[in-house]
mmCIF file of C-alpha atoms in Angstrom:
data_model
loop_
_atom_site.group_PDB
_atom_site.id
_atom_site.type_symbol
_atom_site.label_atom_id
_atom_site.label_comp_id
_atom_site.label_asym_id
_atom_site.label_seq_id
_atom_site.Cartn_x
_atom_site.Cartn_y
_atom_site.Cartn_z
ATOM 1 C CA UNK Y 1 0.303 0.107 -0.067
ATOM 2 C CA UNK Y 2 1.379 3.241 -0.713
ATOM 3 C CA UNK Y 3 1.371 5.389 2.347
ATOM 4 C CA UNK Y 4 1.773 8.746 0.520
ATOM 5 C CA UNK Y 5 -0.962 11.048 -0.204
ATOM 6 C CA UNK Y 6 -1.583 14.778 -1.112
ATOM 7 C CA UNK Y 7 -3.989 15.266 2.124
ATOM 8 C CA UNK Y 8 -4.708 13.146 5.411
ATOM 9 C CA UNK Y 9 -7.771 14.323 7.203
ATOM 10 C CA UNK Y 10 -7.421 12.813 10.818
ATOM 11 C CA UNK Y 11 -11.280 12.487 12.396
ATOM 12 C CA UNK Y 12 -14.160 10.956 9.579
ATOM 13 C CA UNK Y 13 -17.126 12.353 11.427
ATOM 14 C CA UNK Y 14 -19.401 15.237 9.745
ATOM 15 C CA UNK Y 15 -16.924 17.807 8.860
ATOM 16 C CA UNK Y 16 -13.943 15.906 8.209
ATOM 17 C CA UNK Y 17 -15.655 13.129 6.015
ATOM 18 C CA UNK Y 18 -17.495 15.927 4.659
ATOM 19 C CA UNK Y 19 -14.399 17.681 3.197
ATOM 20 C CA UNK Y 20 -12.612 14.624 1.633
ATOM 21 C CA UNK Y 21 -16.074 14.360 -0.302
ATOM 22 C CA UNK Y 22 -15.518 18.003 -1.133
ATOM 23 C CA UNK Y 23 -12.975 16.346 -2.791
ATOM 24 C CA UNK Y 24 -13.433 13.040 -4.308
ATOM 25 C CA UNK Y 25 -12.894 12.252 -7.657
ATOM 26 C CA UNK Y 26 -10.068 15.103 -7.887
ATOM 27 C CA UNK Y 27 -6.716 14.062 -8.844
ATOM 28 C CA UNK Y 28 -5.602 14.346 -5.012
ATOM 29 C CA UNK Y 29 -4.922 11.481 -3.371
ATOM 30 C CA UNK Y 30 -6.497 11.672 0.395
ATOM 31 C CA UNK Y 31 -6.674 9.776 3.347
ATOM 32 C CA UNK Y 32 -9.246 9.675 5.902
ATOM 33 C CA UNK Y 33 -8.381 8.314 9.579
ATOM 34 C CA UNK Y 34 -10.345 7.895 12.290
ATOM 35 C CA UNK Y 35 -9.684 5.804 15.851
ATOM 36 C CA UNK Y 36 -12.729 4.048 15.620
ATOM 37 C CA UNK Y 37 -14.202 2.515 12.472
ATOM 38 C CA UNK Y 38 -17.631 4.094 11.709
ATOM 39 C CA UNK Y 39 -20.692 1.566 11.249
ATOM 40 C CA UNK Y 40 -23.960 2.138 9.383
ATOM 41 C CA UNK Y 41 -26.048 -0.801 11.096
ATOM 42 C CA UNK Y 42 -28.333 0.186 13.943
ATOM 43 C CA UNK Y 43 -31.341 -0.822 15.333
ATOM 44 C CA UNK Y 44 -34.523 0.061 13.788
ATOM 45 C CA UNK Y 45 -36.171 1.860 16.442
ATOM 46 C CA UNK Y 46 -34.812 5.058 18.085
ATOM 47 C CA UNK Y 47 -32.799 7.502 17.494
ATOM 48 C CA UNK Y 48 -29.276 9.083 17.864
ATOM 49 C CA UNK Y 49 -29.119 10.925 20.835
ATOM 50 C CA UNK Y 50 -26.775 13.505 18.943
ATOM 51 C CA UNK Y 51 -28.765 15.480 16.439
ATOM 52 C CA UNK Y 52 -27.727 18.730 14.206
ATOM 53 C CA UNK Y 53 -29.891 21.369 12.837
ATOM 54 C CA UNK Y 54 -28.622 21.719 9.406
ATOM 55 C CA UNK Y 55 -29.755 25.281 7.734
ATOM 56 C CA UNK Y 56 -30.395 25.638 3.949
ATOM 57 C CA UNK Y 57 -26.770 26.403 3.264
ATOM 58 C CA UNK Y 58 -25.788 23.240 4.842
ATOM 59 C CA UNK Y 59 -28.127 21.560 3.230
ATOM 60 C CA UNK Y 60 -27.598 23.010 -0.436
ATOM 61 C CA UNK Y 61 -23.736 22.101 -0.178
ATOM 62 C CA UNK Y 62 -24.482 17.935 1.392
ATOM 63 C CA UNK Y 63 -26.273 18.140 -2.093
ATOM 64 C CA UNK Y 64 -23.453 19.284 -3.975
ATOM 65 C CA UNK Y 65 -21.947 15.945 -2.570
ATOM 66 C CA UNK Y 66 -24.155 13.844 -3.040
ATOM 67 C CA UNK Y 67 -24.545 13.354 0.233
ATOM 68 C CA UNK Y 68 -28.055 15.533 2.132
ATOM 69 C CA UNK Y 69 -29.765 11.803 3.955
ATOM 70 C CA UNK Y 70 -33.320 13.471 2.407
ATOM 71 C CA UNK Y 71 -31.959 12.382 -1.237
ATOM 72 C CA UNK Y 72 -31.185 8.815 -0.097
ATOM 73 C CA UNK Y 73 -34.275 7.902 1.574
ATOM 74 C CA UNK Y 74 -32.649 8.724 5.177
ATOM 75 C CA UNK Y 75 -35.038 10.331 7.671
ATOM 76 C CA UNK Y 76 -34.798 14.016 7.930
ATOM 77 C CA UNK Y 77 -37.061 15.802 10.260
ATOM 78 C CA UNK Y 78 -38.319 19.434 8.553
ATOM 79 C CA UNK Y 79 -38.732 22.620 11.086
ATOM 80 C CA UNK Y 80 -40.960 24.868 9.405
ATOM 81 C CA UNK Y 81 -41.193 27.283 12.556
ATOM 82 C CA UNK Y 82 -39.272 28.190 15.430
ATOM 83 C CA UNK Y 83 -40.865 29.451 18.659
ATOM 84 C CA UNK Y 84 -38.807 30.906 21.760
ATOM 85 C CA UNK Y 85 -39.802 32.216 24.481
ATOM 86 C CA UNK Y 86 -38.436 33.597 28.247
ATOM 87 C CA UNK Y 87 -39.678 31.497 30.889
ATOM 88 C CA UNK Y 88 -38.420 34.714 33.186
ATOM 89 C CA UNK Y 89 -40.801 36.937 31.577
ATOM 90 C CA UNK Y 90 -43.410 37.857 29.139
ATOM 91 C CA UNK Y 91 -41.195 37.696 26.311
ATOM 92 C CA UNK Y 92 -41.548 35.486 22.804
ATOM 93 C CA UNK Y 93 -40.553 35.872 19.054
ATOM 94 C CA UNK Y 94 -41.991 33.257 16.883
ATOM 95 C CA UNK Y 95 -40.459 32.200 13.049
ATOM 96 C CA UNK Y 96 -42.448 30.970 10.041
ATOM 97 C CA UNK Y 97 -40.749 30.122 6.617
ATOM 98 C CA UNK Y 98 -44.140 30.489 5.053
ATOM 99 C CA UNK Y 99 -42.592 34.243 5.504
ATOM 100 C CA UNK Y 100 -39.716 34.013 3.436
ATOM 101 C CA UNK Y 101 -42.105 31.970 1.012
ATOM 102 C CA UNK Y 102 -39.872 29.007 1.652
ATOM 103 C CA UNK Y 103 -40.832 25.385 2.563
ATOM 104 C CA UNK Y 104 -38.729 25.262 5.663
ATOM 105 C CA UNK Y 105 -36.265 26.847 8.307
ATOM 106 C CA UNK Y 106 -33.671 23.911 8.044
ATOM 107 C CA UNK Y 107 -33.858 20.278 9.080
ATOM 108 C CA UNK Y 108 -32.826 18.254 12.510
ATOM 109 C CA UNK Y 109 -30.900 14.970 11.090
ATOM 110 C CA UNK Y 110 -29.191 12.391 13.240
ATOM 111 C CA UNK Y 111 -25.350 12.900 13.389
ATOM 112 C CA UNK Y 112 -25.268 8.828 12.808
ATOM 113 C CA UNK Y 113 -27.302 9.449 9.363
ATOM 114 C CA UNK Y 114 -25.159 12.501 8.347
ATOM 115 C CA UNK Y 115 -21.921 10.519 8.588
ATOM 116 C CA UNK Y 116 -23.705 7.557 6.945
ATOM 117 C CA UNK Y 117 -24.556 9.254 4.096
ATOM 118 C CA UNK Y 118 -20.975 10.898 3.281
ATOM 119 C CA UNK Y 119 -19.316 8.023 4.306
ATOM 120 C CA UNK Y 120 -21.040 6.207 1.163
ATOM 121 C CA UNK Y 121 -19.751 8.702 -1.282
ATOM 122 C CA UNK Y 122 -16.288 7.890 0.896
ATOM 123 C CA UNK Y 123 -16.627 4.419 -0.005
ATOM 124 C CA UNK Y 124 -17.625 5.360 -3.667
ATOM 125 C CA UNK Y 125 -14.851 7.189 -4.122
ATOM 126 C CA UNK Y 126 -11.489 5.606 -5.769
ATOM 127 C CA UNK Y 127 -9.336 8.590 -4.748
ATOM 128 C CA UNK Y 128 -9.894 8.366 -0.720
ATOM 129 C CA UNK Y 129 -8.446 5.700 1.501
ATOM 130 C CA UNK Y 130 -10.839 4.956 4.803
ATOM 131 C CA UNK Y 131 -8.206 3.935 7.589
ATOM 132 C CA UNK Y 132 -9.752 3.092 10.563
ATOM 133 C CA UNK Y 133 -9.180 2.099 13.248
ATOM 134 C CA UNK Y 134 -5.861 3.482 13.754
ATOM 135 C CA UNK Y 135 -4.205 5.424 16.356
ATOM 136 C CA UNK Y 136 -1.933 8.644 15.654
ATOM 137 C CA UNK Y 137 1.200 9.134 17.608
ATOM 138 C CA UNK Y 138 2.992 11.394 16.395
ATOM 139 C CA UNK Y 139 3.419 14.456 13.824
ATOM 140 C CA UNK Y 140 6.745 15.498 12.225
ATOM 141 C CA UNK Y 141 6.468 18.309 10.169
ATOM 142 C CA UNK Y 142 8.951 18.900 7.591
ATOM 143 C CA UNK Y 143 9.667 21.435 4.579
ATOM 144 C CA UNK Y 144 7.150 19.720 2.067
ATOM 145 C CA UNK Y 145 5.334 17.525 3.621
ATOM 146 C CA UNK Y 146 3.926 16.117 6.966
ATOM 147 C CA UNK Y 147 4.704 12.715 8.405
ATOM 148 C CA UNK Y 148 2.022 11.254 10.819
ATOM 149 C CA UNK Y 149 3.305 8.503 12.820
ATOM 150 C CA UNK Y 150 0.947 5.828 13.518
ATOM 151 C CA UNK Y 151 1.083 2.983 16.306
ATOM 152 C CA UNK Y 152 2.042 -0.604 14.821
ATOM 153 C CA UNK Y 153 1.933 0.798 11.074
ATOM 154 C CA UNK Y 154 4.455 2.131 8.390
ATOM 155 C CA UNK Y 155 3.567 6.415 8.615
ATOM 156 C CA UNK Y 156 1.885 8.304 6.117
ATOM 157 C CA UNK Y 157 3.110 11.571 4.449
ATOM 158 C CA UNK Y 158 1.205 14.653 2.468
ATOM 159 C CA UNK Y 159 1.294 17.799 1.346
ATOM 160 C CA UNK Y 160 -0.996 18.966 3.948
ATOM 161 C CA UNK Y 161 -2.618 17.418 7.191
ATOM 162 C CA UNK Y 162 -6.476 18.217 8.338
ATOM 163 C CA UNK Y 163 -7.371 18.228 12.188
ATOM 164 C CA UNK Y 164 -11.047 17.454 12.027
ATOM 165 C CA UNK Y 165 -10.615 15.408 14.770
ATOM 166 C CA UNK Y 166 -13.248 17.543 17.481
ATOM 167 C CA UNK Y 167 -13.158 19.504 20.292
ATOM 168 C CA UNK Y 168 -10.561 17.698 22.358
ATOM 169 C CA UNK Y 169 -8.337 17.864 18.703
ATOM 170 C CA UNK Y 170 -5.654 15.624 19.351
ATOM 171 C CA UNK Y 171 -3.818 17.113 16.131
ATOM 172 C CA UNK Y 172 -4.567 20.564 17.559
ATOM 173 C CA UNK Y 173 -2.335 19.535 20.976
ATOM 174 C CA UNK Y 174 0.220 18.162 18.546
ATOM 175 C CA UNK Y 175 0.774 21.078 16.714
ATOM 176 C CA UNK Y 176 0.944 23.198 20.169
ATOM 177 C CA UNK Y 177 -1.957 25.400 18.972
ATOM 178 C CA UNK Y 178 -3.041 27.389 21.830
ATOM 179 C CA UNK Y 179 -7.023 28.081 22.338
ATOM 180 C CA UNK Y 180 -8.700 30.922 23.739
ATOM 181 C CA UNK Y 181 -12.337 30.286 25.327
ATOM 182 C CA UNK Y 182 -13.352 28.978 28.604
ATOM 183 C CA UNK Y 183 -15.616 26.396 30.264
ATOM 184 C CA UNK Y 184 -19.597 26.803 30.746
ATOM 185 C CA UNK Y 185 -21.057 25.872 33.969
ATOM 186 C CA UNK Y 186 -23.075 23.991 32.231
ATOM 187 C CA UNK Y 187 -23.840 20.567 30.655
ATOM 188 C CA UNK Y 188 -26.233 19.523 28.163
ATOM 189 C CA UNK Y 189 -28.221 16.617 28.892
ATOM 190 C CA UNK Y 190 -29.388 15.345 25.383
ATOM 191 C CA UNK Y 191 -31.805 12.581 24.578
ATOM 192 C CA UNK Y 192 -35.424 11.792 22.683
ATOM 193 C CA UNK Y 193 -39.168 11.966 23.540
ATOM 194 C CA UNK Y 194 -42.492 11.466 22.334
ATOM 195 C CA UNK Y 195 -45.147 13.997 23.337
ATOM 196 C CA UNK Y 196 -48.741 14.100 23.931
ATOM 197 C CA UNK Y 197 -49.146 16.807 21.310
ATOM 198 C CA UNK Y 198 -47.544 16.987 17.745
ATOM 199 C CA UNK Y 199 -44.511 19.294 18.053
ATOM 200 C CA UNK Y 200 -46.200 20.629 14.673
ATOM 201 C CA UNK Y 201 -42.547 20.903 13.140
ATOM 202 C CA UNK Y 202 -41.689 23.407 14.986
ATOM 203 C CA UNK Y 203 -38.598 24.096 16.838
ATOM 204 C CA UNK Y 204 -39.120 25.073 20.054
ATOM 205 C CA UNK Y 205 -36.648 26.435 22.773
ATOM 206 C CA UNK Y 206 -37.305 27.864 26.653
ATOM 207 C CA UNK Y 207 -34.581 30.240 27.897
ATOM 208 C CA UNK Y 208 -34.567 29.236 31.570
ATOM 209 C CA UNK Y 209 -32.509 30.787 34.156
ATOM 210 C CA UNK Y 210 -30.158 27.992 34.465
ATOM 211 C CA UNK Y 211 -29.967 27.261 30.223
ATOM 212 C CA UNK Y 212 -32.283 26.972 27.277
ATOM 213 C CA UNK Y 213 -34.273 24.227 27.029
ATOM 214 C CA UNK Y 214 -35.241 22.746 23.317
ATOM 215 C CA UNK Y 215 -37.164 20.392 21.741
ATOM 216 C CA UNK Y 216 -36.409 19.910 17.855
ATOM 217 C CA UNK Y 217 -38.832 17.883 15.868
ATOM 218 C CA UNK Y 218 -37.545 14.150 14.727
ATOM 219 C CA UNK Y 219 -39.797 11.670 12.359
ATOM 220 C CA UNK Y 220 -42.888 10.045 13.815
ATOM 221 C CA UNK Y 221 -44.182 12.525 16.408
ATOM 222 C CA UNK Y 222 -40.452 12.481 18.328
ATOM 223 C CA UNK Y 223 -38.425 14.737 19.671
ATOM 224 C CA UNK Y 224 -34.455 15.415 20.219
ATOM 225 C CA UNK Y 225 -34.060 17.235 23.649
ATOM 226 C CA UNK Y 226 -30.940 19.505 24.283
ATOM 227 C CA UNK Y 227 -30.988 20.758 27.573
ATOM 228 C CA UNK Y 228 -28.663 22.926 29.053
ATOM 229 C CA UNK Y 229 -28.499 23.648 32.581
ATOM 230 C CA UNK Y 230 -25.584 23.936 35.667
ATOM 231 C CA UNK Y 231 -23.484 20.538 35.745
ATOM 232 C CA UNK Y 232 -25.432 19.545 39.445
ATOM 233 C CA UNK Y 233 -28.730 18.975 37.418
ATOM 234 C CA UNK Y 234 -27.866 17.473 34.368
ATOM 235 C CA UNK Y 235 -26.898 14.401 36.394
ATOM 236 C CA UNK Y 236 -29.928 14.529 38.561
ATOM 237 C CA UNK Y 237 -32.041 14.324 35.475
ATOM 238 C CA UNK Y 238 -29.968 11.680 34.067
ATOM 239 C CA UNK Y 239 -29.832 9.550 37.500
ATOM 240 C CA UNK Y 240 -34.005 9.801 37.105
ATOM 241 C CA UNK Y 241 -35.895 6.838 36.485
ATOM 242 C CA UNK Y 242 -37.998 7.691 32.931
ATOM 243 C CA UNK Y 243 -41.180 8.363 35.289
ATOM 244 C CA UNK Y 244 -39.575 10.948 37.355
ATOM 245 C CA UNK Y 245 -37.711 12.489 34.614
ATOM 246 C CA UNK Y 246 -40.738 12.569 31.961
ATOM 247 C CA UNK Y 247 -42.829 14.641 34.408
ATOM 248 C CA UNK Y 248 -39.624 17.251 35.265
ATOM 249 C CA UNK Y 249 -39.246 17.553 31.449
ATOM 250 C CA UNK Y 250 -42.815 18.453 30.690
ATOM 251 C CA UNK Y 251 -43.112 20.523 33.986
ATOM 252 C CA UNK Y 252 -39.858 22.375 32.789
ATOM 253 C CA UNK Y 253 -41.239 22.625 28.913
ATOM 254 C CA UNK Y 254 -44.624 24.122 30.530
ATOM 255 C CA UNK Y 255 -46.291 21.672 29.376
ATOM 256 C CA UNK Y 256 -46.073 23.019 25.790
ATOM 257 C CA UNK Y 257 -46.297 19.922 24.282
ATOM 258 C CA UNK Y 258 -48.434 17.776 26.584
ATOM 259 C CA UNK Y 259 -46.995 15.293 29.193
ATOM 260 C CA UNK Y 260 -43.942 13.334 28.039
ATOM 261 C CA UNK Y 261 -45.483 9.508 27.298
ATOM 262 C CA UNK Y 262 -41.605 8.184 26.795
ATOM 263 C CA UNK Y 263 -38.346 8.971 26.665
ATOM 264 C CA UNK Y 264 -35.177 7.624 25.102
ATOM 265 C CA UNK Y 265 -31.787 6.734 26.901
ATOM 266 C CA UNK Y 266 -29.985 10.043 28.461
ATOM 267 C CA UNK Y 267 -26.440 11.211 28.333
ATOM 268 C CA UNK Y 268 -24.543 14.650 29.529
ATOM 269 C CA UNK Y 269 -21.902 16.405 27.715
ATOM 270 C CA UNK Y 270 -19.910 19.401 29.155
ATOM 271 C CA UNK Y 271 -20.057 22.442 27.265
ATOM 272 C CA UNK Y 272 -17.430 25.226 26.229
ATOM 273 C CA UNK Y 273 -16.404 28.197 24.424
ATOM 274 C CA UNK Y 274 -13.022 28.301 22.090
ATOM 275 C CA UNK Y 275 -11.483 28.971 19.355
ATOM 276 C CA UNK Y 276 -7.745 28.535 18.344
ATOM 277 C CA UNK Y 277 -5.116 30.997 18.535
ATOM 278 C CA UNK Y 278 -4.341 29.876 14.662
ATOM 279 C CA UNK Y 279 -6.351 27.623 12.297
ATOM 280 C CA UNK Y 280 -3.273 27.368 10.577
ATOM 281 C CA UNK Y 281 0.434 26.327 10.198
ATOM 282 C CA UNK Y 282 2.432 25.100 7.259
ATOM 283 C CA UNK Y 283 1.255 21.872 6.401
ATOM 284 C CA UNK Y 284 -1.747 21.896 8.766
ATOM 285 C CA UNK Y 285 -5.370 23.578 8.950
ATOM 286 C CA UNK Y 286 -7.763 23.193 11.315
ATOM 287 C CA UNK Y 287 -11.574 22.773 10.621
ATOM 288 C CA UNK Y 288 -15.245 22.399 12.823
ATOM 289 C CA UNK Y 289 -14.868 21.993 16.424
ATOM 290 C CA UNK Y 290 -11.379 21.466 16.234
ATOM 291 C CA UNK Y 291 -10.824 24.938 15.249
ATOM 292 C CA UNK Y 292 -13.867 26.504 16.857
ATOM 293 C CA UNK Y 293 -16.423 24.946 19.942
ATOM 294 C CA UNK Y 294 -19.760 27.339 20.199
ATOM 295 C CA UNK Y 295 -22.698 27.252 22.331
ATOM 296 C CA UNK Y 296 -25.743 24.673 21.366
ATOM 297 C CA UNK Y 297 -28.625 27.572 21.779
ATOM 298 C CA UNK Y 298 -28.698 27.887 18.027
ATOM 299 C CA UNK Y 299 -27.416 24.771 17.185
ATOM 300 C CA UNK Y 300 -25.057 26.373 14.110
ATOM 301 C CA UNK Y 301 -21.991 24.046 15.756
ATOM 302 C CA UNK Y 302 -21.879 21.697 12.555
ATOM 303 C CA UNK Y 303 -23.298 24.290 10.127
ATOM 304 C CA UNK Y 304 -19.940 26.642 11.220
ATOM 305 C CA UNK Y 305 -17.979 23.498 10.729
ATOM 306 C CA UNK Y 306 -19.405 22.516 6.894
ATOM 307 C CA UNK Y 307 -18.597 25.560 6.089
ATOM 308 C CA UNK Y 308 -15.159 25.626 7.212
ATOM 309 C CA UNK Y 309 -14.445 22.469 4.670
ATOM 310 C CA UNK Y 310 -16.452 23.572 2.272
ATOM 311 C CA UNK Y 311 -14.039 26.984 2.079
ATOM 312 C CA UNK Y 312 -10.715 24.676 2.762
ATOM 313 C CA UNK Y 313 -11.910 22.325 -0.176
ATOM 314 C CA UNK Y 314 -12.272 25.428 -2.418
ATOM 315 C CA UNK Y 315 -8.899 26.933 -1.553
ATOM 316 C CA UNK Y 316 -7.050 23.259 -2.132
ATOM 317 C CA UNK Y 317 -9.033 22.375 -5.492
ATOM 318 C CA UNK Y 318 -8.296 25.600 -6.908
ATOM 319 C CA UNK Y 319 -4.476 25.296 -5.614
ATOM 320 C CA UNK Y 320 -4.238 21.958 -7.230
ATOM 321 C CA UNK Y 321 -5.526 23.108 -10.493
ATOM 322 C CA UNK Y 322 -2.977 25.916 -10.928
ATOM 323 C CA UNK Y 323 -0.333 23.247 -9.500
ATOM 324 C CA UNK Y 324 0.553 25.279 -6.611
ATOM 325 C CA UNK Y 325 1.722 24.132 -3.406
ATOM 326 C CA UNK Y 326 -1.901 23.556 -1.057
ATOM 327 C CA UNK Y 327 0.051 23.146 2.500
ATOM 328 C CA UNK Y 328 2.162 26.199 2.108
ATOM 329 C CA UNK Y 329 1.541 28.929 4.681
ATOM 330 C CA UNK Y 330 0.298 31.246 1.886
ATOM 331 C CA UNK Y 331 -2.192 29.372 0.678
ATOM 332 C CA UNK Y 332 -3.515 28.695 3.783
ATOM 333 C CA UNK Y 333 -3.628 32.031 5.067
ATOM 334 C CA UNK Y 334 -7.058 32.286 2.458
ATOM 335 C CA UNK Y 335 -8.470 29.531 4.184
ATOM 336 C CA UNK Y 336 -8.251 31.333 7.732
ATOM 337 C CA UNK Y 337 -9.160 34.646 6.710
ATOM 338 C CA UNK Y 338 -12.179 32.922 4.978
ATOM 339 C CA UNK Y 339 -13.215 31.509 8.013
ATOM 340 C CA UNK Y 340 -12.510 33.303 10.966
ATOM 341 C CA UNK Y 341 -14.250 36.219 10.657
ATOM 342 C CA UNK Y 342 -17.410 34.444 10.122
ATOM 343 C CA UNK Y 343 -17.051 31.902 13.187
ATOM 344 C CA UNK Y 344 -15.538 34.586 15.444
ATOM 345 C CA UNK Y 345 -18.889 36.524 14.945
ATOM 346 C CA UNK Y 346 -21.051 33.437 15.679
ATOM 347 C CA UNK Y 347 -19.064 32.475 18.400
ATOM 348 C CA UNK Y 348 -19.642 35.889 19.927
ATOM 349 C CA UNK Y 349 -23.346 36.229 19.087
ATOM 350 C CA UNK Y 350 -23.764 33.194 21.020
ATOM 351 C CA UNK Y 351 -21.855 33.624 23.766
ATOM 352 C CA UNK Y 352 -23.878 36.717 24.311
ATOM 353 C CA UNK Y 353 -27.152 35.453 23.920
ATOM 354 C CA UNK Y 354 -26.141 32.671 26.280
ATOM 355 C CA UNK Y 355 -24.966 35.690 29.122
ATOM 356 C CA UNK Y 356 -27.964 37.792 28.052
ATOM 357 C CA UNK Y 357 -30.659 34.965 28.767
ATOM 358 C CA UNK Y 358 -28.932 33.572 31.870
ATOM 359 C CA UNK Y 359 -28.620 36.551 33.660
ATOM 360 C CA UNK Y 360 -31.806 37.070 36.286
ATOM 361 C CA UNK Y 361 -30.588 41.459 36.682
ATOM 362 C CA UNK Y 362 -33.652 43.161 36.931
ATOM 363 C CA UNK Y 363 -33.514 45.563 34.151
ATOM 364 C CA UNK Y 364 -32.162 43.309 31.366
ATOM 365 C CA UNK Y 365 -34.169 40.285 32.438
ATOM 366 C CA UNK Y 366 -37.200 43.550 31.287
ATOM 367 C CA UNK Y 367 -35.030 44.834 27.996
ATOM 368 C CA UNK Y 368 -34.105 41.043 26.717
ATOM 369 C CA UNK Y 369 -38.150 40.585 27.257
ATOM 370 C CA UNK Y 370 -39.248 43.529 25.816
ATOM 371 C CA UNK Y 371 -36.469 43.234 23.023
ATOM 372 C CA UNK Y 372 -37.755 39.609 22.225
ATOM 373 C CA UNK Y 373 -41.487 41.202 21.865
ATOM 374 C CA UNK Y 374 -40.541 44.054 19.701
ATOM 375 C CA UNK Y 375 -38.553 42.114 17.504
ATOM 376 C CA UNK Y 376 -41.514 39.679 16.855
ATOM 377 C CA UNK Y 377 -43.434 42.560 15.530
ATOM 378 C CA UNK Y 378 -40.896 44.224 12.681
ATOM 379 C CA UNK Y 379 -41.465 42.072 10.146
ATOM 380 C CA UNK Y 380 -38.295 43.044 8.235
ATOM 381 C CA UNK Y 381 -35.674 42.132 11.286
ATOM 382 C CA UNK Y 382 -37.257 38.767 11.508
ATOM 383 C CA UNK Y 383 -36.964 37.843 7.910
ATOM 384 C CA UNK Y 384 -33.525 39.240 8.156
ATOM 385 C CA UNK Y 385 -32.600 36.922 11.375
ATOM 386 C CA UNK Y 386 -34.285 34.041 9.798
ATOM 387 C CA UNK Y 387 -32.190 34.485 6.184
ATOM 388 C CA UNK Y 388 -29.227 34.482 8.931
ATOM 389 C CA UNK Y 389 -29.845 31.349 10.236
ATOM 390 C CA UNK Y 390 -30.743 29.574 7.454
ATOM 391 C CA UNK Y 391 -27.317 30.392 5.931
ATOM 392 C CA UNK Y 392 -26.144 31.931 3.044
ATOM 393 C CA UNK Y 393 -25.512 30.035 0.149
ATOM 394 C CA UNK Y 394 -21.895 28.593 0.669
ATOM 395 C CA UNK Y 395 -21.030 28.318 -3.394
#
């Protein structure tokens, strides 16, 4: 087996796999690595605990890769409306795709379903080798290539190494790239539930003092739950029996969709905010959560990652066509400049929303409730917010 590649991507989940797909069927030889091999078989019953709110722009990107799950008979769940309100006041805002003349605002898709459709394309691509499970042990950066050492195997070389291995990125740590950010004093409890009332293909979010509670529409009347709260309460909720948890969840949601009839397994994840000091070094680029991690309150994390992958693929593809070295710093700087401004704006905005809605200071609480109600009455402003939330076309 030839161990020399043009591009090595460490991390075979959604963002890393989408980058590989964006460069499929090009002259580039690509290695996609992961520490665990993705298995596309799972029981028919139930849902993945991890889901993503996919914007229309990300949907268009995936369709260009022929990796949109809805085009392959996989389940995707549209949300046509969003309803957001403040539990500490009377502030409410409602978004409806019909106001823009659009069929949907986006889709809720299980992460495993997205990965499955991406890996279907990877398996069909002649220029991509999917190597898993493998364990990287060290990175050696050289003038004209990067060498990746693997446990028990011969090393790989490439012109460029991409870290797409998540918020605890091994690649980022090996490269010595620092991060600026902090741990939120919050954790996200995730599960899925069946509610007494149909979710009406609406994404619901209630902001409470300890954090936002979201009900995201799934198929068959189920909803995915993302409950951001204190780590202590998240652990307590996870430890409850199903009946007690369902009652606690329904009460926290103010019985908006009636009683909770059934619930799936629960998991808890810590929440962080950070951005790396650099997205690039010579022979290295970071994408997705390896470069930036955002609060999940608006579901924008993976959409930023898809935009990273799309942008980096364009930079690499154009450089390859021009016979330029896409692992060199001058070419990679274009990617960093392209993505840092957009990512930072979203990171700051979501951190600001988290702090705004987490504050119980009286004047600020009045201000945010008044702002929600005022914005809800201003149709032009609402349309701008919806267009931003749906994402701009990536190509």
